[in-house]
Amino acid sequence: MPASDRLTPTQNKAFARRMNRRRRADARFKIYGQAAVVMALCLLVTLLVSIGLEARSAFTRHDLALDMHLSGTDSRTLYEDIRSDIIGRFDLSENRAGRIELSEMVSRLASGPISDQLEETGVDMTRSYRVQVPLFDEGDLYLKGRSTDVERSHMEANLIGETLLSGRFERDLDRLHYWQREQIEQLRRNELMPAHRMFAGLTRQLANAPDDRSIRIRLEGAERRVRHLESRIEDQEAALLADELELNDQMPTILLRLENGWARAVSVSADQIRFEWLLEGAEGHAQVMNMLLLSTPELQRSISDIQIAAIETFRTNGNIRSVFNGNLFANGDSSESEFAGVLSGMIGSILIIIVTMALAVPVGIAAAVYLEEFAPRNALTSFIQVNINNLAAVPSIVFGLLGAAIFVNGVVIPIPFVDQALTLGGGLGRGWPLVGGIVLALMTMPTIIISSRAALASVPNSVRQAALAVGATRLQTINHHVLPIAAPGILTGSIIGLAQALGETAPLLLIGMVAFIGELPTGVTDRSTALPVLIFQWSTRAERAWEPMTSAAIIILLLLLLVLNAVAVWLRLRYEKR
């Protein structure tokens, strides 16, 4: 066969098919990798956006500004003056419950900073002062739209008598009917249908065991519940057919801004609204009649109708303003969300990281240098290396148990035949940053050792051999040649280990840093908390106002972690350029 007729390997059809398959496989692998990166970025963006949207309301707050006369400078007197001024703006002489609700619009803690300021300047009893205090947390959530959905509308109506309005209210009645139908459907789906299933199941059980008294009692209870739910649904459906819909605290609330104050609707028909007065004689009488439809019933809200009416009055009169929430960054923890801040947690975390860095970084780097450069390669060195790798995989909560047992409580060892015991360790206080730093140093040290050894191992042996060839000692070789080259990797591993320690929570919980700490720590032996622990505490509190506060604290912690990682990248680039 002539040479020109023979095919080279690259011209063979089978080879071409294999090459095409390999190229397609490479393209698919590239697409899979890109898809994984895009998915990870999407998840990260989703997480950050959700946290940011939740936290955005925590960086602002609403303050109540009042022009009032003061009778003293101490915090108790100031608080009483503020309460009296708020209540005195409305006619509540015969409504004790309303006076109590209005007095809760400002916390007792609000008068503290004002008292400190006035004690320095003094008080002139003859003049009026403008006092600005944070509004209570539920009022702040209401103004931010997180308490209930509010529909505002202008109302054209005529006042007939003292508690009756005449006008066209078909649209408002339709909204209430729509809400009532949804509630009936939810009641039927979520309660009546499960009750029917339970009744049917108990009926079958009783048929199989007719002499079982406990099943019979449960069946009677299930039957009563079914009848009760059916009766409730029938009553609500009958109310929908009536010409006039009666309102209660389990239904949406209609607040009416009338000329003489605020009222609450008690019944609605197509052409009439009957109401009761909430805040009669409110300042700043309305020029037009307005209606507020609150979709969340009062029974399901933490803010009452009277408080909402007072807030709307203050907002109309210009007494409420939105300001930056400086307390979030300037205060320590507090039982009131409007005064709580992350400063105590940040200081505690900084103290813990300082102790951790002082213990873990030099010891970890020194251990890595010895094991990599000086230690003999024998069974003992291998045993130590294996255990360091194992320690890096130990859960952080184990280190917390170790710290609580050794550094805080101490290990009690009974002495045989003697009524005594030997205590090893202990003596350090619960919740000290010193203890937290020691525990996190023990947890971080294996990571620093492993990353430092990897950085030292990446230095070419030719560097060591060249230094030794010109007469340098082993120590000079390490200090002057190996460590400068390995410094970027060592610093990166150390800072990433510290960043991991900054975000730890479980070890700190076990050594007692979960206690409520309102004051700012001043040293490593003061009881304190840490930012991750503060986030954990805030997330467990029941009030809704803590939800955005928790997200804001998470953002602050993420920023601190980003700063540490940015420092690691900067140091790596700086030393690599050298």
Coordinates of C-alpha atoms in Angstrom, one line a residue:
M1 CA 0.0 0.0 0.0
P2 CA 1.4 3.4 -0.9
A3 CA 2.4 5.6 2.0
S4 CA 0.1 8.3 0.7
D5 CA -2.9 6.0 1.2
R6 CA -2.2 5.1 4.8
L7 CA -3.9 7.3 7.4
T8 CA -1.9 9.0 10.2
P9 CA -3.3 8.6 13.8
T10 CA -4.7 12.1 13.7
Q11 CA -6.6 11.3 10.4
N12 CA -8.1 8.1 11.7
K13 CA -11.9 8.4 12.1
A14 CA -12.0 6.4 15.4
F15 CA -9.3 8.7 16.8
A16 CA -11.3 11.8 15.7
R17 CA -14.4 10.4 17.5
R18 CA -12.4 9.8 20.7
M19 CA -11.0 13.3 20.5
N20 CA -14.5 14.8 20.1
R21 CA -15.8 12.8 23.1
R22 CA -12.8 14.0 25.2
R23 CA -13.5 17.6 24.1
R24 CA -17.2 17.3 24.9
A25 CA -16.3 15.8 28.3
D26 CA -13.9 18.7 28.9
A27 CA -16.6 21.2 28.0
R28 CA -19.1 19.5 30.2
F29 CA -16.6 19.5 33.1
K30 CA -16.0 23.2 32.6
I31 CA -19.8 23.9 32.5
Y32 CA -20.3 21.9 35.7
G33 CA -17.5 23.9 37.5
Q34 CA -19.0 27.2 36.3
A35 CA -22.5 26.1 37.4
A36 CA -21.2 25.1 40.8
V37 CA -19.5 28.5 41.2
V38 CA -22.6 30.4 40.0
M39 CA -24.8 28.3 42.4
A40 CA -22.5 29.1 45.3
L41 CA -22.5 32.8 44.5
C42 CA -26.3 32.7 44.2
L43 CA -26.6 31.1 47.6
L44 CA -24.2 33.6 49.1
V45 CA -26.0 36.5 47.6
T46 CA -29.4 35.1 48.8
L47 CA -28.1 34.7 52.3
L48 CA -26.6 38.2 52.4
V49 CA -29.6 39.9 50.8
S50 CA -32.0 38.1 53.3
I51 CA -29.9 39.2 56.3
G52 CA -29.6 42.7 54.9
L53 CA -33.3 43.1 54.3
E54 CA -34.0 41.8 57.7
A55 CA -31.5 44.1 59.3
R56 CA -32.1 47.3 57.5
S57 CA -34.7 48.5 60.0
A58 CA -32.3 48.0 62.9
F59 CA -30.0 50.9 61.8
T60 CA -32.8 53.5 62.3
R61 CA -35.2 54.2 65.1
H62 CA -38.1 56.5 65.8
D63 CA -37.7 59.1 68.6
L64 CA -40.5 61.0 70.3
A65 CA -39.8 64.7 70.7
L66 CA -41.8 66.5 73.4
D67 CA -41.7 70.2 74.5
M68 CA -42.3 70.0 78.2
H69 CA -41.5 71.6 81.6
L70 CA -39.3 69.6 83.9
S71 CA -39.5 69.3 87.7
G72 CA -36.1 67.7 88.4
T73 CA -33.0 66.2 86.9
D74 CA -32.9 62.7 88.3
S75 CA -34.0 59.9 86.0
R76 CA -37.1 58.8 88.1
T77 CA -38.5 62.3 88.1
L78 CA -37.8 62.8 84.4
Y79 CA -39.5 59.6 83.6
E80 CA -42.6 60.6 85.5
D81 CA -42.6 64.0 83.8
I82 CA -42.4 62.4 80.3
R83 CA -45.2 59.9 81.2
S84 CA -47.4 62.8 82.5
D85 CA -46.8 64.9 79.4
I86 CA -47.8 62.0 77.1
I87 CA -50.9 61.1 79.0
G88 CA -51.8 64.8 79.5
R89 CA -52.1 65.3 75.8
F90 CA -55.3 63.2 75.7
D91 CA -58.5 63.0 77.7
L92 CA -58.2 59.7 79.6
S93 CA -59.4 60.7 83.0
E94 CA -61.9 57.8 83.1
N95 CA -59.8 55.3 81.2
R96 CA -57.1 53.8 83.5
A97 CA -56.2 51.0 81.1
G98 CA -55.6 53.6 78.4
R99 CA -53.3 55.7 80.7
I100 CA -51.3 52.6 81.5
E101 CA -50.9 51.8 77.8
L102 CA -49.8 55.3 76.9
S103 CA -47.3 55.2 79.8
E104 CA -45.7 52.2 78.2
M105 CA -44.8 54.1 75.1
V106 CA -41.5 55.2 76.6
S107 CA -39.1 53.0 78.6
R108 CA -37.8 53.8 82.0
L109 CA -34.3 53.6 80.6
A110 CA -35.0 56.6 78.3
S111 CA -34.6 59.1 81.0
G112 CA -31.1 58.0 82.0
P113 CA -29.0 59.8 79.2
I114 CA -31.2 62.9 79.5
S115 CA -30.7 63.0 83.3
D116 CA -26.9 62.8 82.9
Q117 CA -27.0 65.7 80.4
L118 CA -29.2 67.9 82.6
E119 CA -27.2 67.3 85.7
E120 CA -24.3 69.0 84.0
T121 CA -26.2 72.0 82.7
G122 CA -28.9 72.3 85.3
V123 CA -32.7 72.8 84.9
D124 CA -34.6 76.1 84.7
M125 CA -38.1 75.3 86.0
T126 CA -39.6 78.3 84.3
R127 CA -38.7 77.3 80.7
S128 CA -39.7 74.5 78.4
Y129 CA -37.3 71.9 77.3
R130 CA -37.4 69.8 74.1
V131 CA -36.9 66.2 75.2
Q132 CA -36.2 63.5 72.6
V133 CA -36.6 59.9 73.7
P134 CA -36.7 56.6 71.8
L135 CA -40.1 55.2 71.1
F136 CA -40.9 51.8 72.5
D137 CA -40.0 48.9 70.3
E138 CA -43.5 47.9 69.2
G139 CA -44.3 51.5 68.2
D140 CA -41.0 51.6 66.3
L141 CA -42.0 48.3 64.5
Y142 CA -45.4 49.8 63.7
L143 CA -43.9 52.9 62.1
K144 CA -41.6 50.7 60.0
G145 CA -44.5 48.6 58.8
R146 CA -43.5 45.4 60.5
S147 CA -46.3 45.2 63.1
T148 CA -49.4 45.1 60.9
D149 CA -50.5 46.1 57.4
V150 CA -52.2 49.4 57.4
E151 CA -54.5 50.7 54.7
R152 CA -55.2 54.5 54.9
S153 CA -58.1 56.1 53.2
H154 CA -59.9 59.4 53.2
M155 CA -63.4 59.1 54.5
E156 CA -66.4 61.3 53.6
A157 CA -69.0 60.8 56.3
N158 CA -71.4 62.7 58.4
L159 CA -71.4 62.4 62.2
I160 CA -74.8 61.5 63.5
G161 CA -75.0 61.7 67.3
E162 CA -71.9 60.8 69.3
T163 CA -71.1 57.3 68.1
L164 CA -72.5 57.0 64.6
L165 CA -71.1 57.9 61.1
S166 CA -73.2 57.9 58.0
G167 CA -71.7 57.5 54.5
R168 CA -70.8 55.0 51.8
F169 CA -68.7 52.1 53.3
E170 CA -69.4 49.3 50.8
R171 CA -65.7 49.0 50.0
D172 CA -64.6 48.7 53.6
L173 CA -67.4 46.2 54.3
D174 CA -66.2 44.1 51.3
R175 CA -62.7 44.0 52.7
L176 CA -63.9 42.8 56.1
H177 CA -66.1 40.2 54.4
Y178 CA -63.2 39.0 52.3
W179 CA -61.0 38.7 55.5
Q180 CA -63.9 36.8 57.3
R181 CA -64.2 34.3 54.5
E182 CA -60.5 33.6 54.6
Q183 CA -60.7 33.0 58.3
I184 CA -63.6 30.7 57.9
E185 CA -61.7 28.7 55.2
Q186 CA -58.6 28.5 57.4
L187 CA -60.7 27.4 60.4
R188 CA -62.3 24.7 58.3
R189 CA -59.0 23.5 56.7
N190 CA -56.7 23.8 59.8
E191 CA -59.0 22.8 62.6
L192 CA -62.3 21.3 61.6
M193 CA -60.9 18.8 59.0
P194 CA -58.2 17.4 61.5
A195 CA -60.9 17.2 64.2
H196 CA -63.1 15.2 61.8
R197 CA -60.2 12.9 61.0
M198 CA -59.5 12.4 64.7
F199 CA -63.2 11.7 65.4
A200 CA -63.3 9.1 62.6
G201 CA -60.1 7.4 63.8
L202 CA -61.3 7.2 67.4
T203 CA -64.7 5.8 66.2
R204 CA -62.8 3.0 64.4
Q205 CA -60.7 2.3 67.5
L206 CA -63.8 2.1 69.7
A207 CA -65.4 -0.3 67.2
N208 CA -62.4 -2.6 67.6
A209 CA -62.3 -2.2 71.4
P210 CA -65.8 -1.3 72.6
D211 CA -64.9 -1.8 76.3
D212 CA -62.0 0.7 76.3
R213 CA -63.0 3.6 78.5
S214 CA -60.1 5.9 77.6
I215 CA -61.0 5.7 73.9
R216 CA -64.6 6.4 74.7
I217 CA -63.7 9.5 76.7
R218 CA -61.4 10.8 74.0
L219 CA -64.1 10.2 71.4
E220 CA -66.6 12.2 73.4
G221 CA -64.0 15.1 73.6
A222 CA -63.4 14.9 69.9
E223 CA -67.1 15.0 69.2
R224 CA -67.5 18.1 71.4
R225 CA -64.7 19.8 69.6
V226 CA -66.2 19.0 66.2
R227 CA -69.6 20.4 67.3
H228 CA -67.9 23.5 68.7
L229 CA -65.9 24.2 65.5
E230 CA -69.0 23.7 63.4
S231 CA -70.9 26.1 65.6
R232 CA -68.2 28.7 65.2
I233 CA -68.2 28.4 61.5
E234 CA -72.0 28.6 61.3
D235 CA -71.9 31.8 63.5
Q236 CA -69.3 33.4 61.3
E237 CA -71.1 32.5 58.1
A238 CA -74.3 33.9 59.5
A239 CA -72.5 37.1 60.4
L240 CA -71.5 37.5 56.7
L241 CA -75.1 37.4 55.7
A242 CA -76.1 40.1 58.2
D243 CA -76.5 43.7 57.0
E244 CA -74.2 44.9 59.8
L245 CA -70.9 43.3 60.7
E246 CA -70.0 43.3 64.3
L247 CA -66.2 43.8 65.0
N248 CA -64.3 42.4 67.9
D249 CA -60.6 42.0 69.0
Q250 CA -60.3 38.9 66.8
M251 CA -61.1 40.8 63.6
P252 CA -59.3 43.5 61.7
T253 CA -59.4 46.9 63.4
I254 CA -60.8 50.1 61.9
L255 CA -59.5 53.3 63.5
L256 CA -61.3 56.6 62.6
R257 CA -59.6 60.0 62.8
L258 CA -62.4 62.3 63.6
E259 CA -62.4 66.0 64.4
N260 CA -62.3 65.5 68.2
G261 CA -59.8 62.6 68.3
W262 CA -59.6 58.9 67.5
A263 CA -62.3 56.3 67.5
R264 CA -62.6 52.6 66.9
A265 CA -65.4 51.0 64.8
V266 CA -67.5 48.4 66.6
S267 CA -69.8 47.6 63.7
V268 CA -69.9 48.3 59.9
S269 CA -72.7 48.3 57.4
A270 CA -72.9 49.6 53.8
D271 CA -74.0 53.1 55.0
Q272 CA -73.2 53.3 58.7
I273 CA -70.3 52.8 61.1
R274 CA -70.8 52.6 64.8
F275 CA -67.8 53.5 66.9
E276 CA -66.4 54.0 70.4
W277 CA -64.0 56.7 71.4
L278 CA -60.4 55.8 72.0
L279 CA -58.6 59.1 72.4
E280 CA -61.0 62.0 72.7
G281 CA -59.6 65.5 72.8
A282 CA -56.3 64.7 71.0
E283 CA -54.2 67.6 70.1
G284 CA -54.0 68.7 66.5
H285 CA -57.6 68.0 65.4
A286 CA -58.0 66.6 62.0
Q287 CA -59.2 68.8 59.2
V288 CA -60.6 65.8 57.3
M289 CA -61.8 62.4 58.4
N290 CA -59.4 59.5 57.8
M291 CA -59.8 55.7 58.2
L292 CA -57.0 53.2 59.1
L293 CA -57.7 49.5 58.4
L294 CA -55.4 47.4 60.5
S295 CA -55.3 43.9 59.0
T296 CA -53.9 42.2 62.2
P297 CA -56.5 41.9 65.0
E298 CA -55.7 43.6 68.2
L299 CA -55.6 40.3 70.1
Q300 CA -52.7 39.2 67.8
R301 CA -50.7 42.4 68.1
S302 CA -48.3 43.5 70.8
I303 CA -49.3 47.2 70.3
S304 CA -52.8 48.3 71.2
D305 CA -55.3 50.4 69.3
I306 CA -54.9 53.3 71.8
Q307 CA -51.1 53.2 71.3
I308 CA -51.5 53.3 67.5
A309 CA -53.9 56.2 67.7
A310 CA -51.5 58.1 70.0
I311 CA -48.6 57.4 67.6
E312 CA -50.6 58.6 64.6
T313 CA -51.4 61.8 66.5
F314 CA -47.8 62.4 67.4
R315 CA -46.7 61.7 63.8
T316 CA -49.3 64.1 62.5
N317 CA -48.2 66.8 64.9
G318 CA -44.5 66.3 63.9
N319 CA -43.4 64.9 67.3
I320 CA -42.0 61.7 65.8
R321 CA -38.8 61.6 63.7
S322 CA -36.7 58.9 62.3
V323 CA -33.0 59.0 63.3
F324 CA -29.9 56.8 63.1
N325 CA -29.8 54.1 65.8
G326 CA -26.6 55.0 67.4
N327 CA -27.4 52.9 70.4
L328 CA -26.7 49.8 68.3
F329 CA -23.0 50.7 68.2
A330 CA -22.6 52.8 71.4
N331 CA -24.4 50.6 74.0
G332 CA -24.0 47.3 75.6
D333 CA -26.7 44.6 75.9
S334 CA -30.1 45.6 77.4
S335 CA -33.4 44.1 78.1
E336 CA -35.0 46.8 76.0
S337 CA -34.3 46.4 72.3
E338 CA -34.4 50.2 71.6
F339 CA -31.4 50.6 74.0
A340 CA -29.5 47.4 73.2
G341 CA -26.1 47.5 71.4
V342 CA -23.3 45.4 70.3
L343 CA -20.4 47.4 71.9
S344 CA -20.0 45.0 74.9
G345 CA -20.0 42.0 72.6
M346 CA -17.4 43.7 70.3
I347 CA -15.1 44.6 73.2
G348 CA -15.4 41.1 74.6
S349 CA -14.6 39.5 71.2
I350 CA -11.6 41.8 70.8
L351 CA -10.3 40.9 74.2
I352 CA -10.8 37.2 73.5
I353 CA -9.0 37.5 70.1
I354 CA -6.1 39.4 71.7
V355 CA -5.6 36.6 74.3
T356 CA -6.0 33.9 71.6
M357 CA -3.5 35.6 69.3
A358 CA -1.0 36.1 72.1
L359 CA -1.1 32.4 73.0
A360 CA -1.9 30.5 69.7
V361 CA 0.1 32.4 67.1
P362 CA 3.6 32.3 68.6
V363 CA 3.3 28.8 70.1
G364 CA 1.7 27.4 66.9
I365 CA 4.4 28.9 64.7
A366 CA 7.2 27.8 67.0
A367 CA 5.8 24.3 67.1
A368 CA 5.5 24.2 63.3
V369 CA 9.1 25.4 62.8
Y370 CA 10.4 22.8 65.2
L371 CA 8.4 19.9 63.8
E372 CA 9.2 20.9 60.2
E373 CA 12.9 22.0 60.5
F374 CA 14.5 20.6 63.6
A375 CA 12.5 17.5 64.9
P376 CA 13.9 14.1 64.0
R377 CA 11.8 11.9 61.7
N378 CA 10.9 9.1 64.1
A379 CA 7.8 7.5 65.6
L380 CA 7.3 10.1 68.3
T381 CA 7.3 12.9 65.7
S382 CA 4.8 11.0 63.6
F383 CA 2.6 10.3 66.7
I384 CA 2.6 14.1 67.5
Q385 CA 1.8 15.0 63.9
V386 CA -1.1 12.6 63.8
N387 CA -2.5 13.9 67.0
I388 CA -2.2 17.5 65.9
N389 CA -4.3 16.6 62.8
N390 CA -6.8 14.8 65.0
L391 CA -7.1 17.9 67.3
A392 CA -7.9 20.1 64.3
A393 CA -10.9 17.9 63.6
V394 CA -12.3 17.9 67.2
P395 CA -15.6 19.8 67.5
S396 CA -15.3 23.1 69.2
I397 CA -17.8 22.2 71.9
V398 CA -15.3 19.7 73.2
F399 CA -12.8 22.4 73.8
G400 CA -15.5 24.3 75.7
L401 CA -16.1 21.3 77.9
L402 CA -12.3 21.1 78.5
G403 CA -12.1 24.8 79.3
A404 CA -15.0 24.6 81.8
A405 CA -13.6 21.5 83.5
I406 CA -10.0 22.6 83.8
F407 CA -9.8 26.3 83.9
V408 CA -13.1 27.2 85.6
N409 CA -14.2 24.3 87.8
G410 CA -11.0 22.3 88.1
V411 CA -10.6 18.5 88.1
V412 CA -11.2 17.0 91.5
I413 CA -9.2 13.8 92.1
P414 CA -10.1 11.9 95.3
I415 CA -7.0 10.7 97.3
P416 CA -7.4 7.0 98.4
F417 CA -7.6 6.2 102.1
V418 CA -7.6 9.9 103.0
D419 CA -10.7 12.1 103.3
Q420 CA -9.3 14.7 100.9
A421 CA -9.1 15.4 97.3
L422 CA -6.7 17.0 94.9
T423 CA -7.9 19.8 92.6
L424 CA -6.1 20.4 89.4
G425 CA -6.8 23.6 87.6
G426 CA -9.7 25.9 88.2
G427 CA -9.7 29.2 89.9
L428 CA -10.5 31.3 86.8
G429 CA -13.8 33.1 86.7
R430 CA -16.8 32.1 84.5
G431 CA -17.3 34.5 81.6
W432 CA -13.8 35.9 81.6
P433 CA -12.3 36.8 78.2
L434 CA -9.1 35.3 79.6
V435 CA -10.7 31.9 79.8
G436 CA -12.4 32.3 76.4
G437 CA -9.1 33.3 74.8
I438 CA -7.3 30.2 76.3
V439 CA -10.0 27.9 75.1
L440 CA -10.1 29.3 71.6
A441 CA -6.2 29.3 71.5
L442 CA -6.3 25.6 72.2
M443 CA -8.9 25.2 69.4
T444 CA -7.0 27.4 66.9
M445 CA -3.5 26.1 67.6
P446 CA -3.7 22.9 65.5
T447 CA -4.9 24.9 62.5
I448 CA -2.0 27.3 62.8
I449 CA 0.5 24.5 63.2
I450 CA -0.8 22.7 60.1
S451 CA -1.0 25.8 57.9
S452 CA 2.5 26.9 59.1
R453 CA 4.1 23.5 58.4
A454 CA 2.5 23.5 54.9
A455 CA 4.0 27.0 54.3
L456 CA 7.4 25.9 55.5
A457 CA 7.3 22.8 53.4
S458 CA 6.6 24.8 50.3
V459 CA 9.9 26.6 50.6
P460 CA 12.4 25.0 48.1
N461 CA 15.2 23.0 49.7
S462 CA 17.6 24.9 47.4
V463 CA 17.1 27.9 49.6
R464 CA 18.2 26.0 52.7
Q465 CA 21.1 24.4 50.9
A466 CA 22.3 27.7 49.5
A467 CA 22.2 29.4 53.0
L468 CA 24.1 26.5 54.6
A469 CA 26.6 26.5 51.8
V470 CA 27.7 30.1 52.5
G471 CA 28.2 29.3 56.2
A472 CA 24.8 30.1 57.8
T473 CA 23.7 28.1 60.8
R474 CA 20.5 26.2 60.9
L475 CA 18.9 28.9 63.0
Q476 CA 20.1 31.7 60.7
T477 CA 18.8 29.8 57.7
I478 CA 15.4 29.5 59.2
N479 CA 15.2 33.1 60.5
H480 CA 16.8 34.9 57.5
H481 CA 15.7 32.8 54.5
V482 CA 13.0 30.2 55.2
L483 CA 10.6 32.2 57.4
P484 CA 10.5 35.3 55.1
I485 CA 9.5 33.1 52.2
A486 CA 7.0 31.2 54.2
A487 CA 5.6 34.3 55.9
P488 CA 2.6 34.8 53.6
G489 CA 1.3 31.3 54.1
I490 CA 2.0 31.4 57.8
L491 CA 0.2 34.8 58.3
T492 CA -2.7 33.7 56.1
G493 CA -3.2 30.5 58.1
S494 CA -2.9 32.3 61.4
I495 CA -5.4 35.1 60.5
I496 CA -7.9 32.6 59.1
G497 CA -7.6 30.6 62.3
L498 CA -8.3 33.7 64.3
A499 CA -11.2 34.6 62.1
Q500 CA -12.7 31.1 62.8
A501 CA -12.2 31.7 66.5
L502 CA -14.0 35.0 66.3
G503 CA -17.1 33.3 65.0
E504 CA -17.2 30.5 67.6
T505 CA -20.1 30.3 70.0
A506 CA -20.3 26.8 71.5
P507 CA -17.1 26.9 73.6
L508 CA -18.0 30.4 75.0
L509 CA -21.4 29.2 76.0
L510 CA -19.9 26.4 78.1
I511 CA -17.5 28.6 80.0
G512 CA -20.3 31.0 81.1
M513 CA -20.1 33.8 78.6
V514 CA -23.9 33.5 78.0
A515 CA -24.9 35.6 81.0
F516 CA -26.6 39.0 80.6
I517 CA -23.8 41.6 80.6
G518 CA -25.0 45.2 80.5
E519 CA -21.8 46.9 81.4
L520 CA -18.7 47.2 79.1
P521 CA -15.7 45.0 80.1
T522 CA -12.5 46.8 80.8
G523 CA -10.1 43.9 81.1
V524 CA -9.6 40.2 80.5
T525 CA -10.8 39.4 84.0
D526 CA -14.1 41.2 83.8
R527 CA -17.2 39.2 83.0
S528 CA -18.2 39.8 79.4
T529 CA -19.9 38.4 76.4
A530 CA -18.8 38.0 72.8
L531 CA -20.5 39.0 69.6
P532 CA -21.5 35.4 68.5
V533 CA -22.9 34.8 71.9
L534 CA -24.8 38.1 71.8
I535 CA -26.3 37.0 68.5
F536 CA -27.4 33.7 70.0
Q537 CA -29.0 35.5 73.0
W538 CA -30.9 38.0 70.8
S539 CA -32.1 35.3 68.5
T540 CA -33.8 33.5 71.4
R541 CA -35.7 36.5 72.7
A542 CA -39.4 36.5 72.1
E543 CA -40.1 40.1 71.0
R544 CA -40.2 40.7 67.3
A545 CA -38.0 43.8 67.7
W546 CA -35.0 41.5 68.3
E547 CA -35.2 39.9 64.8
P548 CA -33.7 42.9 62.9
M549 CA -31.3 43.5 65.8
T550 CA -30.0 39.9 65.4
S551 CA -29.6 40.4 61.7
A552 CA -27.7 43.7 62.3
A553 CA -25.4 42.0 64.7
I554 CA -24.8 39.2 62.2
I555 CA -23.8 41.8 59.6
I556 CA -21.4 43.5 62.0
L557 CA -19.8 40.1 62.7
L558 CA -19.5 39.3 59.0
L559 CA -17.8 42.7 58.5
L560 CA -15.3 41.9 61.2
L561 CA -14.6 38.5 59.6
L562 CA -14.2 40.2 56.2
V563 CA -11.8 42.7 57.6
L564 CA -9.7 39.9 59.1
N565 CA -9.7 38.0 55.8
A566 CA -8.9 41.2 53.9
V567 CA -5.9 41.7 56.2
A568 CA -4.7 38.2 55.5
V569 CA -4.9 38.8 51.7
W570 CA -3.2 42.1 52.0
L571 CA -0.3 40.7 54.1
R572 CA 0.1 37.8 51.7
L573 CA 0.3 40.1 48.6
R574 CA 2.6 42.5 50.4
Y575 CA 5.1 39.8 51.4
E576 CA 4.8 38.0 48.1
K577 CA 5.9 41.2 46.3
R578 CA 9.0 41.4 48.4

